[in-house]
mmCIF file with all atom_site columns, C-alpha atoms in Angstrom:
data_model
loop_
_atom_site.group_PDB
_atom_site.id
_atom_site.type_symbol
_atom_site.label_atom_id
_atom_site.label_alt_id
_atom_site.label_comp_id
_atom_site.label_asym_id
_atom_site.label_entity_id
_atom_site.label_seq_id
_atom_site.pdbx_PDB_ins_code
_atom_site.Cartn_x
_atom_site.Cartn_y
_atom_site.Cartn_z
_atom_site.occupancy
_atom_site.B_iso_or_equiv
_atom_site.pdbx_formal_charge
_atom_site.auth_seq_id
_atom_site.auth_comp_id
_atom_site.auth_asym_id
_atom_site.auth_atom_id
_atom_site.pdbx_PDB_model_num
ATOM 1   C CA . GLN L 1 1   ? -82.843  4.400  -22.801 1.00 0.00 ? 21  GLN L CA 1
ATOM 2   C CA . TYR L 1 2   ? -81.362  7.660  -23.981 1.00 0.00 ? 22  TYR L CA 1
ATOM 3   C CA . GLY L 1 3   ? -81.851  8.655  -27.731 1.00 0.00 ? 23  GLY L CA 1
ATOM 4   C CA . TYR L 1 4   ? -79.305  9.292  -30.653 1.00 0.00 ? 24  TYR L CA 1
ATOM 5   C CA . THR L 1 5   ? -77.193  12.755 -30.838 1.00 0.00 ? 25  THR L CA 1
ATOM 6   C CA . GLN L 1 6   ? -77.088  13.487 -34.563 1.00 0.00 ? 26  GLN L CA 1
ATOM 7   C CA . SER L 1 7   ? -78.134  16.264 -36.858 1.00 0.00 ? 27  SER L CA 1
ATOM 8   C CA . ALA L 1 8   ? -81.326  16.298 -38.585 1.00 0.00 ? 28  ALA L CA 1
ATOM 9   C CA . ILE L 1 9   ? -81.154  16.030 -42.458 1.00 0.00 ? 29  ILE L CA 1
ATOM 10  C CA . LYS L 1 10  ? -83.834  16.991 -45.098 1.00 0.00 ? 30  LYS L CA 1
ATOM 11  C CA . SER L 1 11  ? -82.506  14.589 -47.535 1.00 0.00 ? 31  SER L CA 1
ATOM 12  C CA . PRO L 1 12  ? -83.096  10.455 -47.232 1.00 0.00 ? 32  PRO L CA 1
ATOM 13  C CA . VAL L 1 13  ? -79.638  9.566  -46.168 1.00 0.00 ? 33  VAL L CA 1
ATOM 14  C CA . GLY L 1 14  ? -80.541  7.371  -43.194 1.00 0.00 ? 34  GLY L CA 1
ATOM 15  C CA . PRO L 1 15  ? -83.222  6.438  -41.165 1.00 0.00 ? 35  PRO L CA 1
ATOM 16  C CA . ARG L 1 16  ? -86.000  9.230  -39.854 1.00 0.00 ? 36  ARG L CA 1
ATOM 17  C CA . PHE L 1 17  ? -84.904  10.891 -36.876 1.00 0.00 ? 37  PHE L CA 1
ATOM 18  C CA . LEU L 1 18  ? -88.228  11.996 -34.412 1.00 0.00 ? 38  LEU L CA 1
ATOM 19  C CA . ARG L 1 19  ? -87.744  14.655 -32.537 1.00 0.00 ? 39  ARG L CA 1
ATOM 20  C CA . ILE L 1 20  ? -89.569  16.622 -29.938 1.00 0.00 ? 40  ILE L CA 1
ATOM 21  C CA . THR L 1 21  ? -90.691  18.862 -32.329 1.00 0.00 ? 41  THR L CA 1
ATOM 22  C CA . ASP L 1 22  ? -92.270  16.183 -34.492 1.00 0.00 ? 42  ASP L CA 1
ATOM 23  C CA . ILE L 1 23  ? -94.549  15.199 -32.069 1.00 0.00 ? 43  ILE L CA 1
ATOM 24  C CA . GLN L 1 24  ? -97.891  17.552 -31.871 1.00 0.00 ? 44  GLN L CA 1
ATOM 25  C CA . ASN L 1 25  ? -100.887 17.040 -30.912 1.00 0.00 ? 45  ASN L CA 1
ATOM 26  C CA . HIS L 1 26  ? -100.324 12.745 -29.869 1.00 0.00 ? 46  HIS L CA 1
ATOM 27  C CA . SER L 1 27  ? -99.078  12.387 -33.628 1.00 0.00 ? 47  SER L CA 1
ATOM 28  C CA . VAL L 1 28  ? -96.320  12.159 -35.963 1.00 0.00 ? 48  VAL L CA 1
ATOM 29  C CA . ASP L 1 29  ? -96.076  13.320 -39.628 1.00 0.00 ? 49  ASP L CA 1
ATOM 30  C CA . TRP L 1 30  ? -94.021  10.564 -40.404 1.00 0.00 ? 50  TRP L CA 1
ATOM 31  C CA . GLU L 1 31  ? -93.373  12.095 -43.982 1.00 0.00 ? 51  GLU L CA 1
ATOM 32  C CA . SER L 1 32  ? -92.235  15.121 -42.354 1.00 0.00 ? 52  SER L CA 1
ATOM 33  C CA . VAL L 1 33  ? -89.780  13.649 -40.147 1.00 0.00 ? 53  VAL L CA 1
ATOM 34  C CA . PRO L 1 34  ? -86.182  14.655 -41.401 1.00 0.00 ? 54  PRO L CA 1
ATOM 35  C CA . TYR L 1 35  ? -83.505  11.868 -42.443 1.00 0.00 ? 55  TYR L CA 1
ATOM 36  C CA . CYS L 1 36  ? -79.882  11.279 -39.872 1.00 0.00 ? 56  CYS L CA 1
ATOM 37  C CA . GLU L 1 37  ? -76.898  9.063  -40.662 1.00 0.00 ? 57  GLU L CA 1
ATOM 38  C CA . ALA L 1 38  ? -76.524  6.027  -39.064 1.00 0.00 ? 58  ALA L CA 1
ATOM 39  C CA . ASP L 1 39  ? -74.890  2.608  -39.710 1.00 0.00 ? 59  ASP L CA 1
ATOM 40  C CA . THR L 1 40  ? -76.448  -0.729 -38.994 1.00 0.00 ? 60  THR L CA 1
ATOM 41  C CA . LYS L 1 41  ? -75.390  -1.126 -35.045 1.00 0.00 ? 61  LYS L CA 1
ATOM 42  C CA . VAL L 1 42  ? -76.836  2.458  -34.535 1.00 0.00 ? 62  VAL L CA 1
ATOM 43  C CA . ILE L 1 43  ? -79.937  1.950  -36.223 1.00 0.00 ? 63  ILE L CA 1
ATOM 44  C CA . GLU L 1 44  ? -80.325  -1.522 -34.209 1.00 0.00 ? 64  GLU L CA 1
ATOM 45  C CA . LYS L 1 45  ? -79.601  0.449  -31.022 1.00 0.00 ? 65  LYS L CA 1
ATOM 46  C CA . TYR L 1 46  ? -82.162  3.074  -31.411 1.00 0.00 ? 66  TYR L CA 1
ATOM 47  C CA . LYS L 1 47  ? -84.767  2.330  -34.021 1.00 0.00 ? 67  LYS L CA 1
ATOM 48  C CA . LEU L 1 48  ? -88.284  2.632  -32.762 1.00 0.00 ? 68  LEU L CA 1
ATOM 49  C CA . LYS L 1 49  ? -91.180  -0.364 -32.655 1.00 0.00 ? 69  LYS L CA 1
ATOM 50  C CA . GLU L 1 50  ? -94.820  -0.518 -32.216 1.00 0.00 ? 70  GLU L CA 1
ATOM 51  C CA . GLY L 1 51  ? -95.217  -0.347 -28.350 1.00 0.00 ? 71  GLY L CA 1
ATOM 52  C CA . ASP L 1 52  ? -92.392  1.881  -27.513 1.00 0.00 ? 72  ASP L CA 1
ATOM 53  C CA . ILE L 1 53  ? -93.080  4.794  -25.717 1.00 0.00 ? 73  ILE L CA 1
ATOM 54  C CA . LEU L 1 54  ? -90.435  8.273  -25.610 1.00 0.00 ? 74  LEU L CA 1
ATOM 55  C CA . PHE L 1 55  ? -90.617  10.988 -23.055 1.00 0.00 ? 75  PHE L CA 1
ATOM 56  C CA . ALA L 1 56  ? -89.674  14.660 -24.002 1.00 0.00 ? 76  ALA L CA 1
ATOM 57  C CA . ARG L 1 57  ? -87.045  14.783 -21.502 1.00 0.00 ? 77  ARG L CA 1
ATOM 58  C CA . THR L 1 58  ? -86.086  18.902 -21.461 1.00 0.00 ? 78  THR L CA 1
ATOM 59  C CA . GLY L 1 59  ? -87.313  22.260 -22.123 1.00 0.00 ? 79  GLY L CA 1
ATOM 60  C CA . ALA L 1 60  ? -90.936  22.803 -22.289 1.00 0.00 ? 80  ALA L CA 1
ATOM 61  C CA . THR L 1 61  ? -92.512  20.085 -23.132 1.00 0.00 ? 81  THR L CA 1
ATOM 62  C CA . THR L 1 62  ? -90.741  17.984 -20.804 1.00 0.00 ? 82  THR L CA 1
ATOM 63  C CA . GLY L 1 63  ? -92.676  14.775 -19.996 1.00 0.00 ? 83  GLY L CA 1
ATOM 64  C CA . LYS L 1 64  ? -94.501  14.757 -22.648 1.00 0.00 ? 84  LYS L CA 1
ATOM 65  C CA . SER L 1 65  ? -94.825  11.882 -24.146 1.00 0.00 ? 85  SER L CA 1
ATOM 66  C CA . PHE L 1 66  ? -95.829  9.173  -27.584 1.00 0.00 ? 86  PHE L CA 1
ATOM 67  C CA . LEU L 1 67  ? -96.810  5.747  -28.175 1.00 0.00 ? 87  LEU L CA 1
ATOM 68  C CA . ILE L 1 68  ? -95.747  4.154  -31.143 1.00 0.00 ? 88  ILE L CA 1
ATOM 69  C CA . GLU L 1 69  ? -98.769  2.501  -32.304 1.00 0.00 ? 89  GLU L CA 1
ATOM 70  C CA . ASN L 1 70  ? -98.304  1.221  -35.547 1.00 0.00 ? 90  ASN L CA 1
ATOM 71  C CA . THR L 1 71  ? -94.450  -0.377 -36.920 1.00 0.00 ? 91  THR L CA 1
ATOM 72  C CA . PRO L 1 72  ? -93.401  3.318  -38.272 1.00 0.00 ? 92  PRO L CA 1
ATOM 73  C CA . PRO L 1 73  ? -91.193  3.658  -41.141 1.00 0.00 ? 93  PRO L CA 1
ATOM 74  C CA . LEU L 1 74  ? -87.676  3.123  -40.188 1.00 0.00 ? 94  LEU L CA 1
ATOM 75  C CA . ALA L 1 75  ? -86.617  5.693  -37.500 1.00 0.00 ? 95  ALA L CA 1
ATOM 76  C CA . VAL L 1 76  ? -84.623  6.470  -34.744 1.00 0.00 ? 96  VAL L CA 1
ATOM 77  C CA . PHE L 1 77  ? -85.018  8.850  -31.901 1.00 0.00 ? 97  PHE L CA 1
ATOM 78  C CA . ALA L 1 78  ? -83.227  11.790 -30.647 1.00 0.00 ? 98  ALA L CA 1
ATOM 79  C CA . SER L 1 79  ? -81.132  12.109 -27.757 1.00 0.00 ? 99  SER L CA 1
ATOM 80  C CA . TYR L 1 80  ? -83.833  14.854 -26.232 1.00 0.00 ? 100 TYR L CA 1
ATOM 81  C CA . LEU L 1 81  ? -85.866  11.361 -25.953 1.00 0.00 ? 101 LEU L CA 1
ATOM 82  C CA . ILE L 1 82  ? -86.083  8.894  -23.236 1.00 0.00 ? 102 ILE L CA 1
ATOM 83  C CA . ARG L 1 83  ? -87.937  5.604  -24.681 1.00 0.00 ? 103 ARG L CA 1
ATOM 84  C CA . LEU L 1 84  ? -89.759  3.072  -22.863 1.00 0.00 ? 104 LEU L CA 1
ATOM 85  C CA . GLN L 1 85  ? -90.372  -0.387 -23.466 1.00 0.00 ? 105 GLN L CA 1
ATOM 86  C CA . ILE L 1 86  ? -92.822  -2.173 -22.088 1.00 0.00 ? 106 ILE L CA 1
ATOM 87  C CA . ASP L 1 87  ? -92.973  -5.919 -21.116 1.00 0.00 ? 107 ASP L CA 1
ATOM 88  C CA . LYS L 1 88  ? -96.282  -6.757 -23.547 1.00 0.00 ? 108 LYS L CA 1
ATOM 89  C CA . GLU L 1 89  ? -96.311  -9.891 -22.155 1.00 0.00 ? 109 GLU L CA 1
ATOM 90  C CA . ARG L 1 90  ? -97.185  -8.181 -18.832 1.00 0.00 ? 110 ARG L CA 1
ATOM 91  C CA . VAL L 1 91  ? -98.542  -5.120 -19.573 1.00 0.00 ? 111 VAL L CA 1
ATOM 92  C CA . LEU L 1 92  ? -100.502 -3.038 -22.367 1.00 0.00 ? 112 LEU L CA 1
ATOM 93  C CA . PRO L 1 93  ? -98.283  -0.212 -23.277 1.00 0.00 ? 113 PRO L CA 1
ATOM 94  C CA . ARG L 1 94  ? -101.360 1.668  -24.530 1.00 0.00 ? 114 ARG L CA 1
ATOM 95  C CA . LEU L 1 95  ? -102.766 1.301  -21.087 1.00 0.00 ? 115 LEU L CA 1
ATOM 96  C CA . VAL L 1 96  ? -99.504  2.766  -19.780 1.00 0.00 ? 116 VAL L CA 1
ATOM 97  C CA . TYR L 1 97  ? -99.562  5.480  -21.989 1.00 0.00 ? 117 TYR L CA 1
ATOM 98  C CA . HIS L 1 98  ? -103.037 6.268  -20.963 1.00 0.00 ? 118 HIS L CA 1
ATOM 99  C CA . PHE L 1 99  ? -101.326 6.560  -17.344 1.00 0.00 ? 119 PHE L CA 1
ATOM 100 C CA . PHE L 1 100 ? -98.272  9.682  -18.489 1.00 0.00 ? 120 PHE L CA 1
ATOM 101 C CA . GLN L 1 101 ? -101.802 11.661 -19.986 1.00 0.00 ? 121 GLN L CA 1
ATOM 102 C CA . SER L 1 102 ? -102.905 11.722 -16.631 1.00 0.00 ? 122 SER L CA 1
ATOM 103 C CA . PRO L 1 103 ? -103.007 14.277 -13.372 1.00 0.00 ? 123 PRO L CA 1
ATOM 104 C CA . ALA L 1 104 ? -100.944 11.714 -11.277 1.00 0.00 ? 124 ALA L CA 1
ATOM 105 C CA . TYR L 1 105 ? -98.677  11.063 -13.658 1.00 0.00 ? 125 TYR L CA 1
ATOM 106 C CA . TRP L 1 106 ? -98.416  15.379 -14.148 1.00 0.00 ? 126 TRP L CA 1
ATOM 107 C CA . ASP L 1 107 ? -98.194  16.054 -10.626 1.00 0.00 ? 127 ASP L CA 1
ATOM 108 C CA . GLN L 1 108 ? -95.164  13.429 -10.043 1.00 0.00 ? 128 GLN L CA 1
ATOM 109 C CA . VAL L 1 109 ? -93.432  15.107 -13.245 1.00 0.00 ? 129 VAL L CA 1
ATOM 110 C CA . ARG L 1 110 ? -93.581  18.253 -11.818 1.00 0.00 ? 130 ARG L CA 1
ATOM 111 C CA . ARG L 1 111 ? -92.252  17.541 -8.255  1.00 0.00 ? 131 ARG L CA 1
ATOM 112 C CA . ASN L 1 112 ? -89.149  15.808 -9.671  1.00 0.00 ? 132 ASN L CA 1
ATOM 113 C CA . MET L 1 113 ? -88.453  18.146 -11.970 1.00 0.00 ? 133 MET L CA 1
ATOM 114 C CA . ARG L 1 114 ? -85.373  19.832 -12.069 1.00 0.00 ? 134 ARG L CA 1
ATOM 115 C CA . GLY L 1 115 ? -83.541  22.958 -13.411 1.00 0.00 ? 135 GLY L CA 1
ATOM 116 C CA . GLY L 1 116 ? -85.310  26.254 -13.946 1.00 0.00 ? 136 GLY L CA 1
ATOM 117 C CA . ALA L 1 117 ? -84.854  28.115 -17.300 1.00 0.00 ? 137 ALA L CA 1
ATOM 118 C CA . GLN L 1 118 ? -84.517  25.058 -18.979 1.00 0.00 ? 138 GLN L CA 1
ATOM 119 C CA . PRO L 1 119 ? -86.466  22.237 -16.774 1.00 0.00 ? 139 PRO L CA 1
ATOM 120 C CA . ASN L 1 120 ? -85.658  18.472 -17.461 1.00 0.00 ? 140 ASN L CA 1
ATOM 121 C CA . ILE L 1 121 ? -86.363  15.182 -16.207 1.00 0.00 ? 141 ILE L CA 1
ATOM 122 C CA . ASN L 1 122 ? -84.267  11.972 -16.522 1.00 0.00 ? 142 ASN L CA 1
ATOM 123 C CA . SER L 1 123 ? -84.802  8.114  -16.853 1.00 0.00 ? 143 SER L CA 1
ATOM 124 C CA . LYS L 1 124 ? -83.947  7.626  -12.981 1.00 0.00 ? 144 LYS L CA 1
ATOM 125 C CA . VAL L 1 125 ? -87.206  9.864  -12.040 1.00 0.00 ? 145 VAL L CA 1
ATOM 126 C CA . LEU L 1 126 ? -88.932  8.346  -14.807 1.00 0.00 ? 146 LEU L CA 1
ATOM 127 C CA . SER L 1 127 ? -88.120  4.606  -13.508 1.00 0.00 ? 147 SER L CA 1
ATOM 128 C CA . SER L 1 128 ? -89.165  6.080  -10.143 1.00 0.00 ? 148 SER L CA 1
ATOM 129 C CA . LEU L 1 129 ? -92.770  7.028  -11.023 1.00 0.00 ? 149 LEU L CA 1
ATOM 130 C CA . SER L 1 130 ? -95.591  5.197  -9.226  1.00 0.00 ? 150 SER L CA 1
ATOM 131 C CA . VAL L 1 131 ? -97.881  3.676  -11.258 1.00 0.00 ? 151 VAL L CA 1
ATOM 132 C CA . THR L 1 132 ? -100.799 1.121  -10.427 1.00 0.00 ? 152 THR L CA 1
ATOM 133 C CA . ILE L 1 133 ? -101.557 -1.335 -13.407 1.00 0.00 ? 153 ILE L CA 1
ATOM 134 C CA . PRO L 1 134 ? -104.157 -4.440 -12.958 1.00 0.00 ? 154 PRO L CA 1
ATOM 135 C CA . SER L 1 135 ? -102.562 -7.553 -13.111 1.00 0.00 ? 155 SER L CA 1
ATOM 136 C CA . SER L 1 136 ? -105.460 -9.190 -15.617 1.00 0.00 ? 156 SER L CA 1
ATOM 137 C CA . PRO L 1 137 ? -104.992 -9.059 -19.189 1.00 0.00 ? 157 PRO L CA 1
ATOM 138 C CA . ASP L 1 138 ? -108.545 -8.960 -19.635 1.00 0.00 ? 158 ASP L CA 1
ATOM 139 C CA . GLU L 1 139 ? -108.821 -5.703 -17.042 1.00 0.00 ? 159 GLU L CA 1
ATOM 140 C CA . GLN L 1 140 ? -106.452 -4.053 -18.903 1.00 0.00 ? 160 GLN L CA 1
ATOM 141 C CA . ARG L 1 141 ? -107.766 -4.172 -21.989 1.00 0.00 ? 161 ARG L CA 1
ATOM 142 C CA . ILE L 1 142 ? -111.104 -3.289 -20.181 1.00 0.00 ? 162 ILE L CA 1
ATOM 143 C CA . VAL L 1 143 ? -109.613 -0.144 -18.682 1.00 0.00 ? 163 VAL L CA 1
ATOM 144 C CA . VAL L 1 144 ? -108.029 0.867  -22.083 1.00 0.00 ? 164 VAL L CA 1
ATOM 145 C CA . LYS L 1 145 ? -111.037 0.510  -24.215 1.00 0.00 ? 165 LYS L CA 1
ATOM 146 C CA . GLN L 1 146 ? -112.628 2.780  -21.832 1.00 0.00 ? 166 GLN L CA 1
ATOM 147 C CA . LEU L 1 147 ? -109.908 5.372  -21.513 1.00 0.00 ? 167 LEU L CA 1
ATOM 148 C CA . ASP L 1 148 ? -109.696 5.579  -25.136 1.00 0.00 ? 168 ASP L CA 1
ATOM 149 C CA . HIS L 1 149 ? -113.253 5.991  -25.576 1.00 0.00 ? 169 HIS L CA 1
ATOM 150 C CA . ALA L 1 150 ? -112.546 9.413  -22.521 1.00 0.00 ? 170 ALA L CA 1
ATOM 151 C CA . PHE L 1 151 ? -109.409 10.500 -24.552 1.00 0.00 ? 171 PHE L CA 1
ATOM 152 C CA . GLU L 1 152 ? -111.528 10.229 -27.932 1.00 0.00 ? 172 GLU L CA 1
ATOM 153 C CA . LEU L 1 153 ? -114.261 12.364 -26.307 1.00 0.00 ? 173 LEU L CA 1
ATOM 154 C CA . SER L 1 154 ? -111.562 14.959 -24.717 1.00 0.00 ? 174 SER L CA 1
ATOM 155 C CA . LEU L 1 155 ? -109.789 15.634 -28.342 1.00 0.00 ? 175 LEU L CA 1
ATOM 156 C CA . GLY L 1 156 ? -112.919 16.090 -29.252 1.00 0.00 ? 176 GLY L CA 1
ATOM 157 C CA . LEU L 1 157 ? -114.265 18.268 -27.009 1.00 0.00 ? 177 LEU L CA 1
ATOM 158 C CA . SER L 1 158 ? -110.576 20.608 -27.551 1.00 0.00 ? 178 SER L CA 1
ATOM 159 C CA . ALA L 1 159 ? -111.293 20.762 -31.176 1.00 0.00 ? 179 ALA L CA 1
ATOM 160 C CA . VAL L 1 160 ? -114.409 22.282 -30.293 1.00 0.00 ? 180 VAL L CA 1
ATOM 161 C CA . VAL L 1 161 ? -113.127 24.595 -28.120 1.00 0.00 ? 181 VAL L CA 1
ATOM 162 C CA . SER L 1 162 ? -110.305 25.683 -30.246 1.00 0.00 ? 182 SER L CA 1
ATOM 163 C CA . ASP L 1 163 ? -112.862 26.664 -32.615 1.00 0.00 ? 183 ASP L CA 1
ATOM 164 C CA . GLN L 1 164 ? -114.957 28.848 -30.831 1.00 0.00 ? 184 GLN L CA 1
ATOM 165 C CA . THR L 1 165 ? -111.955 30.577 -29.342 1.00 0.00 ? 185 THR L CA 1
ATOM 166 C CA . LYS L 1 166 ? -111.176 31.252 -32.888 1.00 0.00 ? 186 LYS L CA 1
ATOM 167 C CA . SER L 1 167 ? -114.222 32.441 -33.654 1.00 0.00 ? 187 SER L CA 1
ATOM 168 C CA . ILE L 1 168 ? -114.298 34.494 -30.384 1.00 0.00 ? 188 ILE L CA 1
ATOM 169 C CA . GLY L 1 169 ? -110.544 35.945 -31.660 1.00 0.00 ? 189 GLY L CA 1
ATOM 170 C CA . SER L 1 170 ? -112.459 37.237 -34.863 1.00 0.00 ? 190 SER L CA 1
ATOM 171 C CA . LEU L 1 171 ? -115.486 38.378 -33.887 1.00 0.00 ? 191 LEU L CA 1
ATOM 172 C CA . ARG L 1 172 ? -113.304 40.720 -31.409 1.00 0.00 ? 192 ARG L CA 1
ATOM 173 C CA . ASP L 1 173 ? -111.021 41.527 -34.396 1.00 0.00 ? 193 ASP L CA 1
ATOM 174 C CA . SER L 1 174 ? -113.952 42.793 -36.529 1.00 0.00 ? 194 SER L CA 1
#
């Protein structure tokens, strides 16, 4: 589902209005997300729920994804995002999200991106991506646990590399 087309507003006139730029480092600071005007019908159509996966569909961050893990504040998503809702009875959304961080996913995105100066991907392309999912819920939970651990390790390593890069920059400057 494509997101809601509206302008962001700083004053609390309606629901939070999640945009691509509000998703940073695999998280969202909900307190800094602006608001938008939206009636009840719009809110029901675009309201974010736990388990939703959002994709940046255009620009430099095309293909970037974000999993809504905890029940967010009342929020809708902007039109430059695409929402995927997973059948939670059959598949763990976190497992699918982990796939969207993998080289296999990014290879498929790069092959299917359109546009030169302004790359983009659409919902038809997203729906055609190949994903392998274990059928057993128990197997899915085991895989998610292992991937969560690896993901946490990689985030920790990224932080160390970032700190070291800053230190090297400071040394070079001095």
